[in-house]
Every structure is written in structure tokens, then in C-alpha cells.
Amino acid sequence: MILVTGAAGGRQGSTGRHVVELLLKRGEKVRAFVRADDHRAAALRELGAEVVVGDLREISDVRRAMRGISRAFFTYPVTAGLMDATAAFAAAAREEGVARVVEVSQLDAQPEAGTPRMRRHWLSEQVFDWAGVGAVHLRAAVFFENLAVVVAAAGRLALPLGPPTTRIPLVAAEDVARVGAGLLLDPAPADPVCPVTGQMSTAGEAAQALGVEYVDVPPDEWEAGAMDVYEDAYAVEHLTHLWALFRFIGTGDHPLYRVTETIERYGGRPPLTLREFAAG
């Protein structure tokens, strides 16, 4: 039995939902962890998943969901509570003797990272490592879905990234999920850090792929309007720092600005392009 969090999905990428579907198609038994027993949970049951409802930050809920689990997929949305959820999940996985936890982190997770969320992800990685649960950290680039949210709200790619030549490392959430599912089913030892980048693109190229224009928005103006889109101060904090980081690097190079082979190796196919994603 494989436990998958974030199974209901959402607009931040739905990696958990993708992982559930991929595992079920391969004949695996899946326990889907969701926050609410709503129509999305009903759809998961129809697919064949066992559904458990709870709060990832609450240890009693997580322990109940972890019973009988051998491997698990952990993802947590860009909102408050990452460290609480990590601690509960790592403790319950260790108690149950889970052999591998594949967890979604961020591309530049490190103590000196340019956003608070990335620094918290590095701490989250440490907790999973200390738990001794065979953790594999998917250090994912910016999801295509993040750009799609901006376009849906503004009708254009309106971001504070500077000139249209500013470079961005990107990936489809579906490809992150494919890597995650592949690692959950791979019996071989795995490197604990797995970078996942599917495409390097400039801001202008990304806008063209999405069929809209790119507009460089002043950082203060973007931050002021972001709450109307995301309705979450934590998400706005992270994205404000993230766009500022890319704006600072601009057209330059960075050690992490590379398409990785992990998508094809574990996901079984070349990475999706942003243009393919936009075409649906």
C-alpha cells in the first residue's frame, strides 16, 4: 500500500492527484490522503483509491493514515504549515517502518536560498533524512501551473521578472509526478536529492508558448495585487521573493539552470514542453 498526500489536487500543480492516477494505472494499491471528504474525494474512490480524510499537521490523523504503508509520497501546498506537516509525516513514517518517502521540495532548497519557502524546504529535507525513511527529495523547478495561474488572472504573463530575456527554470507538475511515481516503484537505491527541471525558457518565450504577451510589472505593483489572486499571504511572500530572485539573475547563468535527465529516467518519457502543456 502506498500513501499519497495532496491527492485531491489543486491549482498549484496537483502532483499528488497525478501520482495517485499513475500508481492506480500500474495496478498499485493507493491510500489517498485528503483534507476534505468532497467531490474530489469521491472521484478518487471511483478511481479505486482508498481515501483517508485528515489534517497533515495533526499527528493522530497522519498515524492513522500511515498504518500498513510501505512507501509514501509527500507534498504540501505553498501555504503555512510545511514544517508541522513534515514533522508529523516523518515521525509516523519512521514509526511504521516505511522504506521510502518521496517528497516534493524546491529547486534551490538550501540554508542560503533566496526565498523563505526554499529555506524551509531545506529544513523539511533534513527532518525526513533524520527520520531514516529512505527519503528522496524532488527538487522541482517552477511549475508550468504557476504561470498558468498568472495568465488566467491577468490575461497575459504579467510578472516582475525584468526584460523578456530573463531566464526561468520550468517543469510540468505532471512530470514531477511521473518522477515521483517512478521512484516509489523503483526497488533500486536512489540518490536522496533528485533535481527535476523540464525546460529552460525566457519570460518572453514562456509568454509565446502560452499564447499571450509578457509584461514586466513593477515588483511593488505585483505584490500589491497578488493577494487578490492567491488569497494567501504565505504564497504571496514566496512568489514575491521567487520572482525577485529570477529578476536578479536575469539573463545570466546558474548551476541549477539545466534540464535534468531524471524525468526521462524515472518518468519514462522526455519532459513535456510549456507549449505542449498549453495545448492541453
CSV table of C-alpha atoms in Angstrom, one decimal:
chain,number,residue,atom,x,y,z
A,1,MET,CA,0.0,0.0,0.0
A,2,ILE,CA,1.3,3.4,-1.0
A,3,LEU,CA,0.2,6.6,0.8
A,4,VAL,CA,-0.2,9.8,-1.3
A,5,THR,CA,-0.8,13.2,0.2
A,6,GLY,CA,-2.2,16.1,-1.8
A,7,ALA,CA,-4.4,13.5,-3.5
A,8,ALA,CA,-7.4,15.8,-4.1
A,9,GLY,CA,-5.3,18.2,-6.3
A,10,GLY,CA,-5.5,21.9,-6.6
A,11,ARG,CA,-4.3,24.7,-8.8
A,12,GLN,CA,-0.7,24.6,-7.6
A,13,GLY,CA,0.1,21.6,-9.7
A,14,SER,CA,-1.9,18.6,-8.3
A,15,THR,CA,1.2,16.4,-8.2
A,16,GLY,CA,-0.5,14.2,-5.6
A,17,ARG,CA,-3.5,13.6,-7.8
A,18,HIS,CA,-1.3,12.8,-10.7
A,19,VAL,CA,0.7,10.3,-8.6
A,20,VAL,CA,-2.5,8.5,-7.5
A,21,GLU,CA,-3.6,8.1,-11.1
A,22,LEU,CA,-0.2,6.9,-12.3
A,23,LEU,CA,0.0,4.3,-9.5
A,24,LEU,CA,-3.5,3.0,-9.9
A,25,LYS,CA,-2.9,2.6,-13.7
A,26,ARG,CA,0.0,0.4,-12.8
A,27,GLY,CA,-2.1,-1.8,-10.6
A,28,GLU,CA,-0.8,-0.5,-7.2
A,29,LYS,CA,-2.8,-0.2,-4.0
A,30,VAL,CA,-3.1,3.5,-3.1
A,31,ARG,CA,-4.3,5.2,0.0
A,32,ALA,CA,-5.1,8.9,-0.8
A,33,PHE,CA,-4.8,11.4,1.9
A,34,VAL,CA,-7.2,14.4,1.5
A,35,ARG,CA,-8.2,17.3,3.7
A,36,ALA,CA,-12.0,17.2,3.0
A,37,ASP,CA,-14.4,14.5,2.0
A,38,ASP,CA,-15.8,16.3,-1.0
A,39,HIS,CA,-16.5,15.6,-4.7
A,40,ARG,CA,-12.8,15.2,-5.3
A,41,ALA,CA,-12.5,12.5,-2.7
A,42,ALA,CA,-15.5,10.8,-4.3
A,43,ALA,CA,-13.7,10.8,-7.6
A,44,LEU,CA,-10.6,9.2,-6.0
A,45,ARG,CA,-12.8,6.4,-4.7
A,46,GLU,CA,-14.2,5.9,-8.1
A,47,LEU,CA,-10.7,5.5,-9.5
A,48,GLY,CA,-10.0,2.8,-7.0
A,49,ALA,CA,-8.1,4.6,-4.2
A,50,GLU,CA,-8.7,4.1,-0.5
A,51,VAL,CA,-9.4,7.6,0.8
A,52,VAL,CA,-8.5,8.8,4.3
A,53,VAL,CA,-9.5,12.3,5.5
A,54,GLY,CA,-7.4,14.3,7.8
A,55,ASP,CA,-5.0,17.2,8.6
A,56,LEU,CA,-1.4,16.6,7.6
A,57,ARG,CA,-0.3,18.8,10.5
A,58,GLU,CA,-2.1,16.6,13.0
A,59,ILE,CA,-0.1,13.6,14.1
A,60,SER,CA,-3.1,11.5,15.1
A,61,ASP,CA,-4.5,11.8,11.6
A,62,VAL,CA,-1.2,11.0,10.0
A,63,ARG,CA,-0.5,8.0,12.2
A,64,ARG,CA,-3.9,6.6,11.2
A,65,ALA,CA,-3.2,7.1,7.5
A,66,MET,CA,0.2,5.6,7.8
A,67,ARG,CA,-0.8,2.2,9.1
A,68,GLY,CA,0.3,-0.6,6.8
A,69,ILE,CA,2.1,1.7,4.5
A,70,SER,CA,5.4,0.6,2.8
A,71,ARG,CA,6.1,3.7,0.7
A,72,ALA,CA,4.7,7.2,0.6
A,73,PHE,CA,4.5,10.4,-1.4
A,74,PHE,CA,4.6,13.7,0.4
A,75,THR,CA,3.6,17.1,-1.0
A,76,TYR,CA,2.4,20.2,0.8
A,77,PRO,CA,0.8,23.3,-0.8
A,78,VAL,CA,2.5,26.7,-0.8
A,79,THR,CA,0.9,27.9,2.4
A,80,ALA,CA,1.7,27.9,6.1
A,81,GLY,CA,2.3,24.6,8.0
A,82,LEU,CA,5.0,22.9,6.0
A,83,MET,CA,7.2,22.1,9.0
A,84,ASP,CA,4.4,20.9,11.2
A,85,ALA,CA,3.2,18.6,8.4
A,86,THR,CA,6.8,17.4,7.7
A,87,ALA,CA,7.4,16.5,11.4
A,88,ALA,CA,4.1,14.6,11.7
A,89,PHE,CA,4.6,12.7,8.5
A,90,ALA,CA,8.3,11.8,9.1
A,91,ALA,CA,7.5,10.7,12.7
A,92,ALA,CA,4.6,8.5,11.6
A,93,ALA,CA,6.6,7.0,8.6
A,94,ARG,CA,9.5,6.2,10.9
A,95,GLU,CA,7.2,4.6,13.4
A,96,GLU,CA,5.6,2.4,10.7
A,97,GLY,CA,8.9,1.4,9.2
A,98,VAL,CA,8.3,3.0,5.8
A,99,ALA,CA,11.0,2.1,3.3
A,100,ARG,CA,10.9,5.2,1.1
A,101,VAL,CA,9.3,8.6,1.2
A,102,VAL,CA,9.4,10.6,-2.0
A,103,GLU,CA,8.7,14.3,-1.2
A,104,VAL,CA,8.3,17.4,-3.3
A,105,SER,CA,10.9,20.1,-2.5
A,106,GLN,CA,12.1,23.1,-4.5
A,107,LEU,CA,14.9,23.5,-6.9
A,108,ASP,CA,17.3,25.6,-4.8
A,109,ALA,CA,16.5,24.2,-1.3
A,110,GLN,CA,19.4,25.2,0.9
A,111,PRO,CA,20.1,27.2,4.0
A,112,GLU,CA,21.1,30.3,2.0
A,113,ALA,CA,18.3,30.1,-0.6
A,114,GLY,CA,16.8,33.3,-2.0
A,115,THR,CA,13.2,32.6,-0.7
A,116,PRO,CA,11.9,31.7,2.8
A,117,ARG,CA,10.0,28.8,1.3
A,118,MET,CA,13.1,27.3,-0.2
A,119,ARG,CA,14.9,27.6,3.1
A,120,ARG,CA,12.0,25.9,4.9
A,121,HIS,CA,12.1,23.1,2.2
A,122,TRP,CA,15.8,22.5,3.1
A,123,LEU,CA,14.8,22.1,6.8
A,124,SER,CA,12.0,19.8,5.7
A,125,GLU,CA,14.5,17.7,3.8
A,126,GLN,CA,16.7,17.4,6.9
A,127,VAL,CA,13.8,16.2,9.1
A,128,PHE,CA,13.0,13.4,6.6
A,129,ASP,CA,16.7,12.5,6.4
A,130,TRP,CA,16.9,12.3,10.2
A,131,ALA,CA,13.8,10.1,10.3
A,132,GLY,CA,15.6,7.4,8.3
A,133,VAL,CA,12.7,6.7,6.0
A,134,GLY,CA,14.7,6.4,2.7
A,135,ALA,CA,13.7,10.0,1.7
A,136,VAL,CA,14.1,11.2,-1.9
A,137,HIS,CA,13.8,14.9,-2.3
A,138,LEU,CA,12.3,16.1,-5.7
A,139,ARG,CA,13.9,19.5,-6.1
A,140,ALA,CA,11.5,20.8,-8.7
A,141,ALA,CA,11.7,23.9,-10.8
A,142,VAL,CA,8.8,26.4,-11.3
A,143,PHE,CA,5.7,24.6,-12.3
A,144,PHE,CA,4.0,25.5,-15.6
A,145,GLU,CA,0.9,25.8,-13.5
A,146,ASN,CA,2.3,28.8,-11.6
A,147,LEU,CA,2.5,30.7,-14.9
A,148,ALA,CA,-1.0,29.5,-15.9
A,149,VAL,CA,-2.5,31.0,-12.8
A,150,VAL,CA,-1.0,34.4,-13.6
A,151,VAL,CA,-2.3,34.2,-17.2
A,152,ALA,CA,-5.8,33.1,-16.0
A,153,ALA,CA,-5.9,36.1,-13.7
A,154,ALA,CA,-4.4,38.8,-15.9
A,155,GLY,CA,-4.9,37.6,-19.5
A,156,ARG,CA,-1.2,38.0,-20.0
A,157,LEU,CA,2.0,36.9,-18.4
A,158,ALA,CA,2.3,39.9,-16.0
A,159,LEU,CA,5.2,39.3,-13.7
A,160,PRO,CA,8.1,41.3,-12.1
A,161,LEU,CA,10.8,39.5,-14.0
A,162,GLY,CA,12.5,42.3,-15.8
A,163,PRO,CA,13.2,42.1,-19.5
A,164,PRO,CA,11.6,39.3,-21.6
A,165,THR,CA,15.1,37.7,-21.8
A,166,THR,CA,15.1,36.8,-18.1
A,167,ARG,CA,15.5,33.1,-17.8
A,168,ILE,CA,13.3,30.7,-15.8
A,169,PRO,CA,13.7,27.0,-15.0
A,170,LEU,CA,10.4,25.3,-15.5
A,171,VAL,CA,8.7,21.9,-15.3
A,172,ALA,CA,5.2,20.3,-15.7
A,173,ALA,CA,3.7,19.2,-12.4
A,174,GLU,CA,2.8,16.0,-14.3
A,175,ASP,CA,6.4,15.3,-15.0
A,176,VAL,CA,7.3,15.8,-11.3
A,177,ALA,CA,4.5,13.3,-10.5
A,178,ARG,CA,5.9,10.8,-13.1
A,179,VAL,CA,9.4,11.0,-11.4
A,180,GLY,CA,7.7,10.6,-8.0
A,181,ALA,CA,5.7,7.5,-9.1
A,182,GLY,CA,8.8,6.0,-10.8
A,183,LEU,CA,10.9,6.4,-7.7
A,184,LEU,CA,8.1,4.9,-5.5
A,185,LEU,CA,8.1,1.8,-7.6
A,186,ASP,CA,11.9,1.5,-8.2
A,187,PRO,CA,13.4,-1.0,-5.9
A,188,ALA,CA,17.0,0.2,-6.5
A,189,PRO,CA,18.7,2.6,-4.2
A,190,ALA,CA,18.2,6.3,-5.2
A,191,ASP,CA,20.1,9.5,-4.7
A,192,PRO,CA,18.4,11.4,-1.9
A,193,VAL,CA,18.4,14.6,-4.0
A,194,CYS,CA,16.7,14.4,-7.3
A,195,PRO,CA,16.6,17.7,-9.4
A,196,VAL,CA,13.6,17.9,-11.7
A,197,THR,CA,13.7,20.6,-14.4
A,198,GLY,CA,12.0,20.0,-17.8
A,199,GLN,CA,12.6,23.2,-19.7
A,200,MET,CA,14.7,26.4,-19.6
A,201,SER,CA,12.8,29.4,-21.0
A,202,THR,CA,12.9,33.1,-21.1
A,203,ALA,CA,9.9,35.1,-19.8
A,204,GLY,CA,9.2,36.2,-23.4
A,205,GLU,CA,9.4,32.6,-24.7
A,206,ALA,CA,7.1,31.4,-21.9
A,207,ALA,CA,4.5,34.0,-22.8
A,208,GLN,CA,4.6,33.0,-26.5
A,209,ALA,CA,4.2,29.3,-25.6
A,210,LEU,CA,1.1,30.3,-23.5
A,211,GLY,CA,-0.3,32.4,-26.4
A,212,VAL,CA,-0.1,35.7,-24.5
A,213,GLU,CA,2.1,38.8,-24.2
A,214,TYR,CA,4.7,39.2,-21.5
A,215,VAL,CA,4.5,42.4,-19.4
A,216,ASP,CA,7.1,43.3,-16.8
A,217,VAL,CA,5.2,44.5,-13.8
A,218,PRO,CA,7.0,46.7,-11.1
A,219,PRO,CA,7.6,44.4,-8.0
A,220,ASP,CA,5.6,46.6,-5.6
A,221,GLU,CA,2.6,46.7,-8.0
A,222,TRP,CA,2.7,42.9,-8.5
A,223,GLU,CA,2.9,42.2,-4.7
A,224,ALA,CA,0.0,44.7,-4.0
A,225,GLY,CA,-2.3,42.8,-6.4
A,226,ALA,CA,-1.2,39.3,-5.7
A,227,MET,CA,-3.4,38.8,-2.7
A,228,ASP,CA,-6.5,39.1,-5.0
A,229,VAL,CA,-5.2,36.2,-7.0
A,230,TYR,CA,-3.7,33.9,-4.3
A,231,GLU,CA,-5.7,34.9,-1.2
A,232,ASP,CA,-2.8,33.6,0.9
A,233,ALA,CA,-0.1,35.8,2.5
A,234,TYR,CA,2.4,32.9,2.6
A,235,ALA,CA,2.0,32.2,-1.1
A,236,VAL,CA,2.4,35.8,-1.9
A,237,GLU,CA,5.6,36.0,0.2
A,238,HIS,CA,7.1,33.1,-1.5
A,239,LEU,CA,6.3,34.2,-5.1
A,240,THR,CA,7.4,37.8,-4.4
A,241,HIS,CA,10.9,36.5,-3.4
A,242,LEU,CA,11.0,33.9,-6.2
A,243,TRP,CA,10.3,36.5,-9.0
A,244,ALA,CA,12.9,38.8,-7.4
A,245,LEU,CA,15.4,36.0,-7.5
A,246,PHE,CA,14.9,35.4,-11.2
A,247,ARG,CA,14.9,39.1,-11.9
A,248,PHE,CA,18.3,39.4,-10.2
A,249,ILE,CA,19.9,36.5,-12.1
A,250,GLY,CA,18.3,37.9,-15.3
A,251,THR,CA,19.8,36.6,-18.5
A,252,GLY,CA,22.8,35.1,-16.6
A,253,ASP,CA,23.6,31.5,-15.9
A,254,HIS,CA,23.1,29.5,-12.8
A,255,PRO,CA,24.3,26.0,-11.8
A,256,LEU,CA,20.7,24.8,-11.5
A,257,TYR,CA,19.6,26.2,-14.9
A,258,ARG,CA,19.8,22.8,-16.6
A,259,VAL,CA,17.2,20.4,-18.0
A,260,THR,CA,17.6,17.2,-15.9
A,261,GLU,CA,17.7,13.6,-17.1
A,262,THR,CA,15.6,12.5,-14.1
A,263,ILE,CA,12.3,13.0,-15.9
A,264,GLU,CA,13.1,10.6,-18.7
A,265,ARG,CA,15.0,8.2,-16.3
A,266,TYR,CA,12.2,7.8,-13.7
A,267,GLY,CA,9.2,9.2,-15.6
A,268,GLY,CA,9.7,7.1,-18.7
A,269,ARG,CA,9.5,9.8,-21.3
A,270,PRO,CA,11.0,13.2,-22.3
A,271,PRO,CA,9.8,16.2,-20.4
A,272,LEU,CA,6.6,18.0,-21.5
A,273,THR,CA,7.2,21.4,-23.0
A,274,LEU,CA,5.3,24.5,-22.0
A,275,ARG,CA,3.8,24.7,-25.5
A,276,GLU,CA,2.5,21.1,-25.1
A,277,PHE,CA,1.1,21.9,-21.7
A,278,ALA,CA,-0.7,25.0,-23.0
A,279,ALA,CA,-2.2,22.9,-25.9
A,280,GLY,CA,-3.8,20.7,-23.3
